[in-house]
């Protein structure tokens, strides 16, 4: 999902595939919603953080989880925690 975070990479990869980027539009979208810090942490772990946390000592992983839970609770709005992201719509021509 982060492969094309760099706009230069989009242009380069599209060019390599025989396309010229004519227009790029960015849209901010909700990626996920959670009703609790625990639900958010479970989603983050399932999304790939488990692989990053696995080689770390348990104390470090637990500290990350506690910090994430605290931050999530501080951002709880209307009983929902939302994580957003940017989606790029790319128009390219051959």
mmCIF file with all atom_site columns, C-alpha atoms in Angstrom:
data_model
loop_
_atom_site.group_PDB
_atom_site.id
_atom_site.type_symbol
_atom_site.label_atom_id
_atom_site.label_alt_id
_atom_site.label_comp_id
_atom_site.label_asym_id
_atom_site.label_entity_id
_atom_site.label_seq_id
_atom_site.pdbx_PDB_ins_code
_atom_site.Cartn_x
_atom_site.Cartn_y
_atom_site.Cartn_z
_atom_site.occupancy
_atom_site.B_iso_or_equiv
_atom_site.pdbx_formal_charge
_atom_site.auth_seq_id
_atom_site.auth_comp_id
_atom_site.auth_asym_id
_atom_site.auth_atom_id
_atom_site.pdbx_PDB_model_num
ATOM 1  C CA . UNK A 1 1  ? 0.000   0.000  0.000   1.00 0.00 ? 1  UNK A CA 1
ATOM 2  C CA . UNK A 1 2  ? 2.927   2.398  0.437   1.00 0.00 ? 2  UNK A CA 1
ATOM 3  C CA . UNK A 1 3  ? 4.707   1.550  -2.803  1.00 0.00 ? 3  UNK A CA 1
ATOM 4  C CA . UNK A 1 4  ? 3.555   4.717  -4.517  1.00 0.00 ? 4  UNK A CA 1
ATOM 5  C CA . UNK A 1 5  ? 3.776   7.136  -1.597  1.00 0.00 ? 5  UNK A CA 1
ATOM 6  C CA . UNK A 1 6  ? 6.519   8.910  -3.535  1.00 0.00 ? 6  UNK A CA 1
ATOM 7  C CA . UNK A 1 7  ? 5.015   10.725 -6.528  1.00 0.00 ? 7  UNK A CA 1
ATOM 8  C CA . UNK A 1 8  ? 8.339   10.408 -8.345  1.00 0.00 ? 8  UNK A CA 1
ATOM 9  C CA . UNK A 1 9  ? 8.070   6.635  -8.178  1.00 0.00 ? 9  UNK A CA 1
ATOM 10 C CA . UNK A 1 10 ? 4.627   6.736  -9.769  1.00 0.00 ? 10 UNK A CA 1
ATOM 11 C CA . UNK A 1 11 ? 5.975   8.770  -12.682 1.00 0.00 ? 11 UNK A CA 1
ATOM 12 C CA . UNK A 1 12 ? 9.085   6.586  -13.044 1.00 0.00 ? 12 UNK A CA 1
ATOM 13 C CA . UNK A 1 13 ? 7.218   3.242  -12.856 1.00 0.00 ? 13 UNK A CA 1
ATOM 14 C CA . UNK A 1 14 ? 4.472   4.361  -15.216 1.00 0.00 ? 14 UNK A CA 1
ATOM 15 C CA . UNK A 1 15 ? 7.099   5.632  -17.679 1.00 0.00 ? 15 UNK A CA 1
ATOM 16 C CA . UNK A 1 16 ? 8.922   2.290  -17.479 1.00 0.00 ? 16 UNK A CA 1
ATOM 17 C CA . UNK A 1 17 ? 5.620   0.575  -18.336 1.00 0.00 ? 17 UNK A CA 1
ATOM 18 C CA . UNK A 1 18 ? 5.139   2.806  -21.388 1.00 0.00 ? 18 UNK A CA 1
ATOM 19 C CA . UNK A 1 19 ? 2.791   5.412  -19.917 1.00 0.00 ? 19 UNK A CA 1
ATOM 20 C CA . UNK A 1 20 ? 3.014   9.148  -19.317 1.00 0.00 ? 20 UNK A CA 1
ATOM 21 C CA . UNK A 1 21 ? 1.279   10.488 -16.236 1.00 0.00 ? 21 UNK A CA 1
ATOM 22 C CA . UNK A 1 22 ? -1.203  13.134 -17.363 1.00 0.00 ? 22 UNK A CA 1
ATOM 23 C CA . UNK A 1 23 ? -2.896  13.911 -14.054 1.00 0.00 ? 23 UNK A CA 1
ATOM 24 C CA . UNK A 1 24 ? -2.681  12.891 -10.406 1.00 0.00 ? 24 UNK A CA 1
ATOM 25 C CA . UNK A 1 25 ? -5.420  13.655 -7.908  1.00 0.00 ? 25 UNK A CA 1
ATOM 26 C CA . UNK A 1 26 ? -5.181  12.959 -4.196  1.00 0.00 ? 26 UNK A CA 1
ATOM 27 C CA . UNK A 1 27 ? -8.174  12.027 -2.076  1.00 0.00 ? 27 UNK A CA 1
ATOM 28 C CA . UNK A 1 28 ? -8.124  11.775 1.701   1.00 0.00 ? 28 UNK A CA 1
ATOM 29 C CA . UNK A 1 29 ? -10.077 8.687  2.746   1.00 0.00 ? 29 UNK A CA 1
ATOM 30 C CA . UNK A 1 30 ? -10.863 6.836  5.947   1.00 0.00 ? 30 UNK A CA 1
ATOM 31 C CA . UNK A 1 31 ? -8.847  3.629  5.908   1.00 0.00 ? 31 UNK A CA 1
ATOM 32 C CA . UNK A 1 32 ? -10.300 2.032  9.004   1.00 0.00 ? 32 UNK A CA 1
ATOM 33 C CA . UNK A 1 33 ? -12.489 2.649  12.024  1.00 0.00 ? 33 UNK A CA 1
ATOM 34 C CA . UNK A 1 34 ? -12.153 1.150  15.482  1.00 0.00 ? 34 UNK A CA 1
ATOM 35 C CA . UNK A 1 35 ? -14.361 1.482  18.533  1.00 0.00 ? 35 UNK A CA 1
ATOM 36 C CA . UNK A 1 36 ? -11.542 0.910  21.017  1.00 0.00 ? 36 UNK A CA 1
ATOM 37 C CA . UNK A 1 37 ? -7.790  1.135  21.360  1.00 0.00 ? 37 UNK A CA 1
ATOM 38 C CA . UNK A 1 38 ? -7.612  -2.672 21.507  1.00 0.00 ? 38 UNK A CA 1
ATOM 39 C CA . UNK A 1 39 ? -9.409  -2.947 18.160  1.00 0.00 ? 39 UNK A CA 1
ATOM 40 C CA . UNK A 1 40 ? -7.036  -0.397 16.605  1.00 0.00 ? 40 UNK A CA 1
ATOM 41 C CA . UNK A 1 41 ? -3.981  -2.256 17.923  1.00 0.00 ? 41 UNK A CA 1
ATOM 42 C CA . UNK A 1 42 ? -5.308  -5.566 16.583  1.00 0.00 ? 42 UNK A CA 1
ATOM 43 C CA . UNK A 1 43 ? -5.813  -3.970 13.153  1.00 0.00 ? 43 UNK A CA 1
ATOM 44 C CA . UNK A 1 44 ? -2.289  -2.490 13.176  1.00 0.00 ? 44 UNK A CA 1
ATOM 45 C CA . UNK A 1 45 ? -0.800  -5.833 14.151  1.00 0.00 ? 45 UNK A CA 1
ATOM 46 C CA . UNK A 1 46 ? -2.759  -7.653 11.434  1.00 0.00 ? 46 UNK A CA 1
ATOM 47 C CA . UNK A 1 47 ? -1.723  -5.011 8.889   1.00 0.00 ? 47 UNK A CA 1
ATOM 48 C CA . UNK A 1 48 ? 1.917   -5.987 9.341   1.00 0.00 ? 48 UNK A CA 1
ATOM 49 C CA . UNK A 1 49 ? 3.236   -4.565 12.591  1.00 0.00 ? 49 UNK A CA 1
ATOM 50 C CA . UNK A 1 50 ? 3.435   -8.043 14.097  1.00 0.00 ? 50 UNK A CA 1
ATOM 51 C CA . UNK A 1 51 ? 6.373   -8.729 11.744  1.00 0.00 ? 51 UNK A CA 1
ATOM 52 C CA . UNK A 1 52 ? 8.114   -5.549 12.891  1.00 0.00 ? 52 UNK A CA 1
ATOM 53 C CA . UNK A 1 53 ? 7.463   -6.206 16.572  1.00 0.00 ? 53 UNK A CA 1
ATOM 54 C CA . UNK A 1 54 ? 8.361   -9.915 16.503  1.00 0.00 ? 54 UNK A CA 1
ATOM 55 C CA . UNK A 1 55 ? 12.157  -9.538 16.746  1.00 0.00 ? 55 UNK A CA 1
ATOM 56 C CA . UNK A 1 56 ? 11.917  -6.961 19.537  1.00 0.00 ? 56 UNK A CA 1
ATOM 57 C CA . UNK A 1 57 ? 11.978  -7.814 23.244  1.00 0.00 ? 57 UNK A CA 1
ATOM 58 C CA . UNK A 1 58 ? 8.514   -8.286 24.764  1.00 0.00 ? 58 UNK A CA 1
ATOM 59 C CA . UNK A 1 59 ? 9.032   -5.197 26.912  1.00 0.00 ? 59 UNK A CA 1
ATOM 60 C CA . UNK A 1 60 ? 9.499   -3.019 23.807  1.00 0.00 ? 60 UNK A CA 1
ATOM 61 C CA . UNK A 1 61 ? 6.427   -4.469 22.068  1.00 0.00 ? 61 UNK A CA 1
ATOM 62 C CA . UNK A 1 62 ? 4.375   -3.966 25.221  1.00 0.00 ? 62 UNK A CA 1
ATOM 63 C CA . UNK A 1 63 ? 5.622   -0.381 25.560  1.00 0.00 ? 63 UNK A CA 1
ATOM 64 C CA . UNK A 1 64 ? 4.618   0.286  21.934  1.00 0.00 ? 64 UNK A CA 1
ATOM 65 C CA . UNK A 1 65 ? 1.178   -1.178 22.572  1.00 0.00 ? 65 UNK A CA 1
ATOM 66 C CA . UNK A 1 66 ? 0.688   0.926  25.722  1.00 0.00 ? 66 UNK A CA 1
ATOM 67 C CA . UNK A 1 67 ? 1.778   4.112  23.933  1.00 0.00 ? 67 UNK A CA 1
ATOM 68 C CA . UNK A 1 68 ? -0.468  3.320  20.970  1.00 0.00 ? 68 UNK A CA 1
ATOM 69 C CA . UNK A 1 69 ? -3.431  2.669  23.266  1.00 0.00 ? 69 UNK A CA 1
ATOM 70 C CA . UNK A 1 70 ? -2.869  5.950  25.098  1.00 0.00 ? 70 UNK A CA 1
ATOM 71 C CA . UNK A 1 71 ? -2.634  7.909  21.851  1.00 0.00 ? 71 UNK A CA 1
ATOM 72 C CA . UNK A 1 72 ? -5.691  6.157  20.404  1.00 0.00 ? 72 UNK A CA 1
ATOM 73 C CA . UNK A 1 73 ? -7.800  6.919  23.453  1.00 0.00 ? 73 UNK A CA 1
ATOM 74 C CA . UNK A 1 74 ? -6.793  10.591 23.243  1.00 0.00 ? 74 UNK A CA 1
ATOM 75 C CA . UNK A 1 75 ? -8.072  10.683 19.656  1.00 0.00 ? 75 UNK A CA 1
ATOM 76 C CA . UNK A 1 76 ? -11.350 8.902  20.296  1.00 0.00 ? 76 UNK A CA 1
ATOM 77 C CA . UNK A 1 77 ? -14.051 11.045 18.671  1.00 0.00 ? 77 UNK A CA 1
ATOM 78 C CA . UNK A 1 78 ? -17.718 10.149 18.863  1.00 0.00 ? 78 UNK A CA 1
ATOM 79 C CA . UNK A 1 79 ? -16.812 6.681  20.160  1.00 0.00 ? 79 UNK A CA 1
ATOM 80 C CA . UNK A 1 80 ? -14.817 5.935  16.994  1.00 0.00 ? 80 UNK A CA 1
ATOM 81 C CA . UNK A 1 81 ? -11.119 6.094  16.193  1.00 0.00 ? 81 UNK A CA 1
ATOM 82 C CA . UNK A 1 82 ? -10.500 6.752  12.506  1.00 0.00 ? 82 UNK A CA 1
ATOM 83 C CA . UNK A 1 83 ? -7.265  6.294  10.615  1.00 0.00 ? 83 UNK A CA 1
ATOM 84 C CA . UNK A 1 84 ? -7.075  8.089  7.322   1.00 0.00 ? 84 UNK A CA 1
ATOM 85 C CA . UNK A 1 85 ? -4.844  7.986  4.351   1.00 0.00 ? 85 UNK A CA 1
ATOM 86 C CA . UNK A 1 86 ? -4.350  9.417  0.910   1.00 0.00 ? 86 UNK A CA 1
ATOM 87 C CA . UNK A 1 87 ? -5.413  7.609  -2.226  1.00 0.00 ? 87 UNK A CA 1
ATOM 88 C CA . UNK A 1 88 ? -4.013  8.778  -5.540  1.00 0.00 ? 88 UNK A CA 1
ATOM 89 C CA . UNK A 1 89 ? -6.055  8.651  -8.702  1.00 0.00 ? 89 UNK A CA 1
ATOM 90 C CA . UNK A 1 90 ? -3.679  8.554  -11.656 1.00 0.00 ? 90 UNK A CA 1
ATOM 91 C CA . UNK A 1 91 ? -4.575  9.249  -15.269 1.00 0.00 ? 91 UNK A CA 1
ATOM 92 C CA . UNK A 1 92 ? -1.908  8.085  -17.686 1.00 0.00 ? 92 UNK A CA 1
ATOM 93 C CA . UNK A 1 93 ? -1.677  7.790  -21.440 1.00 0.00 ? 93 UNK A CA 1
ATOM 94 C CA . UNK A 1 94 ? 0.235   5.325  -23.573 1.00 0.00 ? 94 UNK A CA 1
#
